[in-house]
mmCIF file with all atom_site columns, C-alpha atoms in Angstrom:
data_model
loop_
_atom_site.group_PDB
_atom_site.id
_atom_site.type_symbol
_atom_site.label_atom_id
_atom_site.label_alt_id
_atom_site.label_comp_id
_atom_site.label_asym_id
_atom_site.label_entity_id
_atom_site.label_seq_id
_atom_site.pdbx_PDB_ins_code
_atom_site.Cartn_x
_atom_site.Cartn_y
_atom_site.Cartn_z
_atom_site.occupancy
_atom_site.B_iso_or_equiv
_atom_site.pdbx_formal_charge
_atom_site.auth_seq_id
_atom_site.auth_comp_id
_atom_site.auth_asym_id
_atom_site.auth_atom_id
_atom_site.pdbx_PDB_model_num
ATOM 1  C CA . ILE A 1 1  ? 0.000  0.000   0.000   1.00 82.00 ? 1  ILE A CA 1
ATOM 2  C CA . SER A 1 2  ? 2.795  2.441   0.849   1.00 89.00 ? 2  SER A CA 1
ATOM 3  C CA . MET A 1 3  ? 4.381  2.065   -2.597  1.00 92.00 ? 3  MET A CA 1
ATOM 4  C CA . MET A 1 4  ? 1.099  2.876   -4.318  1.00 94.00 ? 4  MET A CA 1
ATOM 5  C CA . LYS A 1 5  ? 0.810  5.936   -2.077  1.00 95.00 ? 5  LYS A CA 1
ATOM 6  C CA . ILE A 1 6  ? 4.120  7.092   -3.555  1.00 95.00 ? 6  ILE A CA 1
ATOM 7  C CA . PHE A 1 7  ? 2.769  6.478   -7.067  1.00 96.00 ? 7  PHE A CA 1
ATOM 8  C CA . ILE A 1 8  ? -0.404 8.442   -6.317  1.00 96.00 ? 8  ILE A CA 1
ATOM 9  C CA . TYR A 1 9  ? 1.587  11.294  -4.749  1.00 96.00 ? 9  TYR A CA 1
ATOM 10 C CA . ASP A 1 10 ? 3.881  11.505  -7.778  1.00 95.00 ? 10 ASP A CA 1
ATOM 11 C CA . MET A 1 11 ? 0.887  11.577  -10.113 1.00 96.00 ? 11 MET A CA 1
ATOM 12 C CA . LEU A 1 12 ? -0.690 14.335  -8.016  1.00 95.00 ? 12 LEU A CA 1
ATOM 13 C CA . ILE A 1 13 ? 2.485  16.422  -8.182  1.00 94.00 ? 13 ILE A CA 1
ATOM 14 C CA . TYR A 1 14 ? 2.692  15.826  -11.941 1.00 95.00 ? 14 TYR A CA 1
ATOM 15 C CA . GLY A 1 15 ? -0.977 16.759  -12.402 1.00 93.00 ? 15 GLY A CA 1
ATOM 16 C CA . LEU A 1 16 ? -0.464 20.046  -10.584 1.00 93.00 ? 16 LEU A CA 1
ATOM 17 C CA . ASN A 1 17 ? 2.754  20.899  -12.494 1.00 90.00 ? 17 ASN A CA 1
ATOM 18 C CA . LYS A 1 18 ? 2.532  19.214  -15.933 1.00 89.00 ? 18 LYS A CA 1
ATOM 19 C CA . ASP A 1 19 ? 4.562  21.902  -17.676 1.00 87.00 ? 19 ASP A CA 1
ATOM 20 C CA . VAL A 1 20 ? 7.434  21.974  -15.171 1.00 88.00 ? 20 VAL A CA 1
ATOM 21 C CA . VAL A 1 21 ? 9.007  18.586  -15.935 1.00 84.00 ? 21 VAL A CA 1
ATOM 22 C CA . GLY A 1 22 ? 6.745  16.964  -18.535 1.00 89.00 ? 22 GLY A CA 1
ATOM 23 C CA . PHE A 1 23 ? 7.206  13.370  -17.427 1.00 92.00 ? 23 PHE A CA 1
ATOM 24 C CA . VAL A 1 24 ? 7.016  10.982  -14.457 1.00 94.00 ? 24 VAL A CA 1
ATOM 25 C CA . ALA A 1 25 ? 9.667  8.322   -13.783 1.00 94.00 ? 25 ALA A CA 1
ATOM 26 C CA . HIS A 1 26 ? 9.785  5.355   -11.420 1.00 94.00 ? 26 HIS A CA 1
ATOM 27 C CA . ASP A 1 27 ? 12.209 2.497   -10.967 1.00 91.00 ? 27 ASP A CA 1
ATOM 28 C CA . ASN A 1 28 ? 11.609 -1.177  -10.281 1.00 89.00 ? 28 ASN A CA 1
ATOM 29 C CA . LEU A 1 29 ? 11.714 -0.695  -6.498  1.00 91.00 ? 29 LEU A CA 1
ATOM 30 C CA . LEU A 1 30 ? 8.301  1.002   -6.572  1.00 94.00 ? 30 LEU A CA 1
ATOM 31 C CA . PHE A 1 31 ? 6.546  -1.986  -8.159  1.00 93.00 ? 31 PHE A CA 1
ATOM 32 C CA . ASP A 1 32 ? 8.651  -4.793  -6.660  1.00 91.00 ? 32 ASP A CA 1
ATOM 33 C CA . VAL A 1 33 ? 6.279  -5.588  -3.771  1.00 91.00 ? 33 VAL A CA 1
ATOM 34 C CA . VAL A 1 34 ? 3.038  -4.504  -5.452  1.00 93.00 ? 34 VAL A CA 1
ATOM 35 C CA . ASP A 1 35 ? 0.346  -6.919  -6.644  1.00 93.00 ? 35 ASP A CA 1
ATOM 36 C CA . GLU A 1 36 ? 0.086  -7.305  -10.437 1.00 94.00 ? 36 GLU A CA 1
ATOM 37 C CA . ARG A 1 37 ? -3.491 -5.973  -10.420 1.00 94.00 ? 37 ARG A CA 1
ATOM 38 C CA . GLN A 1 38 ? -2.279 -2.741  -8.858  1.00 94.00 ? 38 GLN A CA 1
ATOM 39 C CA . VAL A 1 39 ? 0.625  -2.549  -11.315 1.00 94.00 ? 39 VAL A CA 1
ATOM 40 C CA . ALA A 1 40 ? -1.861 -2.853  -14.190 1.00 94.00 ? 40 ALA A CA 1
ATOM 41 C CA . THR A 1 41 ? -4.055 -0.127  -12.701 1.00 94.00 ? 41 THR A CA 1
ATOM 42 C CA . ALA A 1 42 ? -1.027 2.140   -12.231 1.00 94.00 ? 42 ALA A CA 1
ATOM 43 C CA . MET A 1 43 ? 0.190  1.558   -15.803 1.00 93.00 ? 43 MET A CA 1
ATOM 44 C CA . ASP A 1 44 ? -3.255 2.241   -17.246 1.00 93.00 ? 44 ASP A CA 1
ATOM 45 C CA . TYR A 1 45 ? -3.532 5.413   -15.190 1.00 95.00 ? 45 TYR A CA 1
ATOM 46 C CA . ALA A 1 46 ? -0.065 6.613   -16.225 1.00 93.00 ? 46 ALA A CA 1
ATOM 47 C CA . LYS A 1 47 ? -0.808 5.932   -19.887 1.00 91.00 ? 47 LYS A CA 1
ATOM 48 C CA . ASN A 1 48 ? -4.031 7.929   -19.807 1.00 92.00 ? 48 ASN A CA 1
ATOM 49 C CA . ASN A 1 49 ? -2.886 10.812  -17.591 1.00 94.00 ? 49 ASN A CA 1
ATOM 50 C CA . THR A 1 50 ? 0.739  11.625  -18.396 1.00 93.00 ? 50 THR A CA 1
ATOM 51 C CA . ALA A 1 51 ? 2.521  12.961  -21.447 1.00 92.00 ? 51 ALA A CA 1
ATOM 52 C CA . GLN A 1 52 ? 5.412  10.593  -20.828 1.00 92.00 ? 52 GLN A CA 1
ATOM 53 C CA . TYR A 1 53 ? 5.867  7.872   -18.207 1.00 92.00 ? 53 TYR A CA 1
ATOM 54 C CA . ILE A 1 54 ? 9.303  6.315   -17.756 1.00 90.00 ? 54 ILE A CA 1
ATOM 55 C CA . CYS A 1 55 ? 9.434  3.131   -15.745 1.00 91.00 ? 55 CYS A CA 1
ATOM 56 C CA . SER A 1 56 ? 11.969 0.434   -15.036 1.00 87.00 ? 56 SER A CA 1
ATOM 57 C CA . ILE A 1 57 ? 10.071 -2.773  -14.265 1.00 89.00 ? 57 ILE A CA 1
ATOM 58 C CA . SER A 1 58 ? 10.899 -6.484  -14.348 1.00 86.00 ? 58 SER A CA 1
ATOM 59 C CA . ASP A 1 59 ? 9.580  -8.793  -17.060 1.00 85.00 ? 59 ASP A CA 1
ATOM 60 C CA . SER A 1 60 ? 7.820  -11.046 -14.575 1.00 89.00 ? 60 SER A CA 1
ATOM 61 C CA . LYS A 1 61 ? 5.948  -8.132  -13.011 1.00 91.00 ? 61 LYS A CA 1
ATOM 62 C CA . ILE A 1 62 ? 4.846  -6.642  -16.345 1.00 89.00 ? 62 ILE A CA 1
ATOM 63 C CA . ASN A 1 63 ? 3.844  -10.062 -17.725 1.00 89.00 ? 63 ASN A CA 1
ATOM 64 C CA . GLY A 1 64 ? 1.725  -10.686 -14.632 1.00 92.00 ? 64 GLY A CA 1
ATOM 65 C CA . ALA A 1 65 ? 0.074  -7.272  -15.000 1.00 92.00 ? 65 ALA A CA 1
ATOM 66 C CA . LYS A 1 66 ? -0.853 -7.838  -18.658 1.00 90.00 ? 66 LYS A CA 1
ATOM 67 C CA . GLU A 1 67 ? -3.868 -9.993  -17.796 1.00 90.00 ? 67 GLU A CA 1
ATOM 68 C CA . TYR A 1 68 ? -5.368 -7.205  -15.664 1.00 93.00 ? 68 TYR A CA 1
ATOM 69 C CA . ALA A 1 69 ? -4.490 -4.186  -17.821 1.00 90.00 ? 69 ALA A CA 1
ATOM 70 C CA . ASP A 1 70 ? -6.732 -2.450  -20.341 1.00 85.00 ? 70 ASP A CA 1
ATOM 71 C CA . THR A 1 71 ? -3.852 -2.071  -22.780 1.00 79.00 ? 71 THR A CA 1
ATOM 72 C CA . ASP A 1 72 ? -1.222 -4.310  -24.303 1.00 78.00 ? 72 ASP A CA 1
ATOM 73 C CA . PHE A 1 73 ? 2.219  -3.174  -23.223 1.00 78.00 ? 73 PHE A CA 1
ATOM 74 C CA . LYS A 1 74 ? 3.952  -4.147  -26.499 1.00 78.00 ? 74 LYS A CA 1
ATOM 75 C CA . ASP A 1 75 ? 3.285  -0.771  -28.079 1.00 80.00 ? 75 ASP A CA 1
ATOM 76 C CA . GLU A 1 76 ? 4.236  1.085   -24.903 1.00 80.00 ? 76 GLU A CA 1
ATOM 77 C CA . ILE A 1 77 ? 7.681  -0.439  -24.324 1.00 77.00 ? 77 ILE A CA 1
ATOM 78 C CA . VAL A 1 78 ? 10.328 1.670   -26.013 1.00 78.00 ? 78 VAL A CA 1
ATOM 79 C CA . LEU A 1 79 ? 13.489 0.012   -24.719 1.00 76.00 ? 79 LEU A CA 1
ATOM 80 C CA . HIS A 1 80 ? 13.842 -3.541  -23.449 1.00 74.00 ? 80 HIS A CA 1
ATOM 81 C CA . LEU A 1 81 ? 17.035 -4.217  -21.495 1.00 76.00 ? 81 LEU A CA 1
ATOM 82 C CA . GLY A 1 82 ? 18.348 -7.664  -20.697 1.00 75.00 ? 82 GLY A CA 1
ATOM 83 C CA . GLU A 1 83 ? 21.493 -9.686  -20.070 1.00 75.00 ? 83 GLU A CA 1
ATOM 84 C CA . HIS A 1 84 ? 23.001 -8.776  -23.448 1.00 78.00 ? 84 HIS A CA 1
ATOM 85 C CA . ASP A 1 85 ? 21.232 -5.429  -24.032 1.00 78.00 ? 85 ASP A CA 1
ATOM 86 C CA . LYS A 1 86 ? 22.381 -3.125  -21.241 1.00 75.00 ? 86 LYS A CA 1
ATOM 87 C CA . LEU A 1 87 ? 21.886 0.542   -20.607 1.00 71.00 ? 87 LEU A CA 1
ATOM 88 C CA . PHE A 1 88 ? 24.988 2.314   -21.975 1.00 72.00 ? 88 PHE A CA 1
ATOM 89 C CA . GLY A 1 89 ? 26.389 -1.173  -22.721 1.00 71.00 ? 89 GLY A CA 1
ATOM 90 C CA . ARG A 1 90 ? 27.627 -1.626  -19.124 1.00 71.00 ? 90 ARG A CA 1
ATOM 91 C CA . ASP A 1 91 ? 26.725 -3.170  -15.786 1.00 67.00 ? 91 ASP A CA 1
ATOM 92 C CA . PHE A 1 92 ? 26.240 -0.648  -12.996 1.00 64.00 ? 92 PHE A CA 1
#
């Protein structure tokens, strides 16, 4: 519940100041302990209410959320990183 409170707070701040930054970003830590139904709800909300949403999320979490989401995530994923495709070509 506390992680979704952070998501809601960030969306509130974005909604009040859309022109200041123009995007919302979260990393995998936010969704790590969240139920897939809530992840799907959060992704649907972000898609419909933000100009740009940047999120780092694990494959297992996004695949579990697909069955509950209103949208297919294939068209939404811009960059897929993995063991051989790394950000900047390096491990951090």
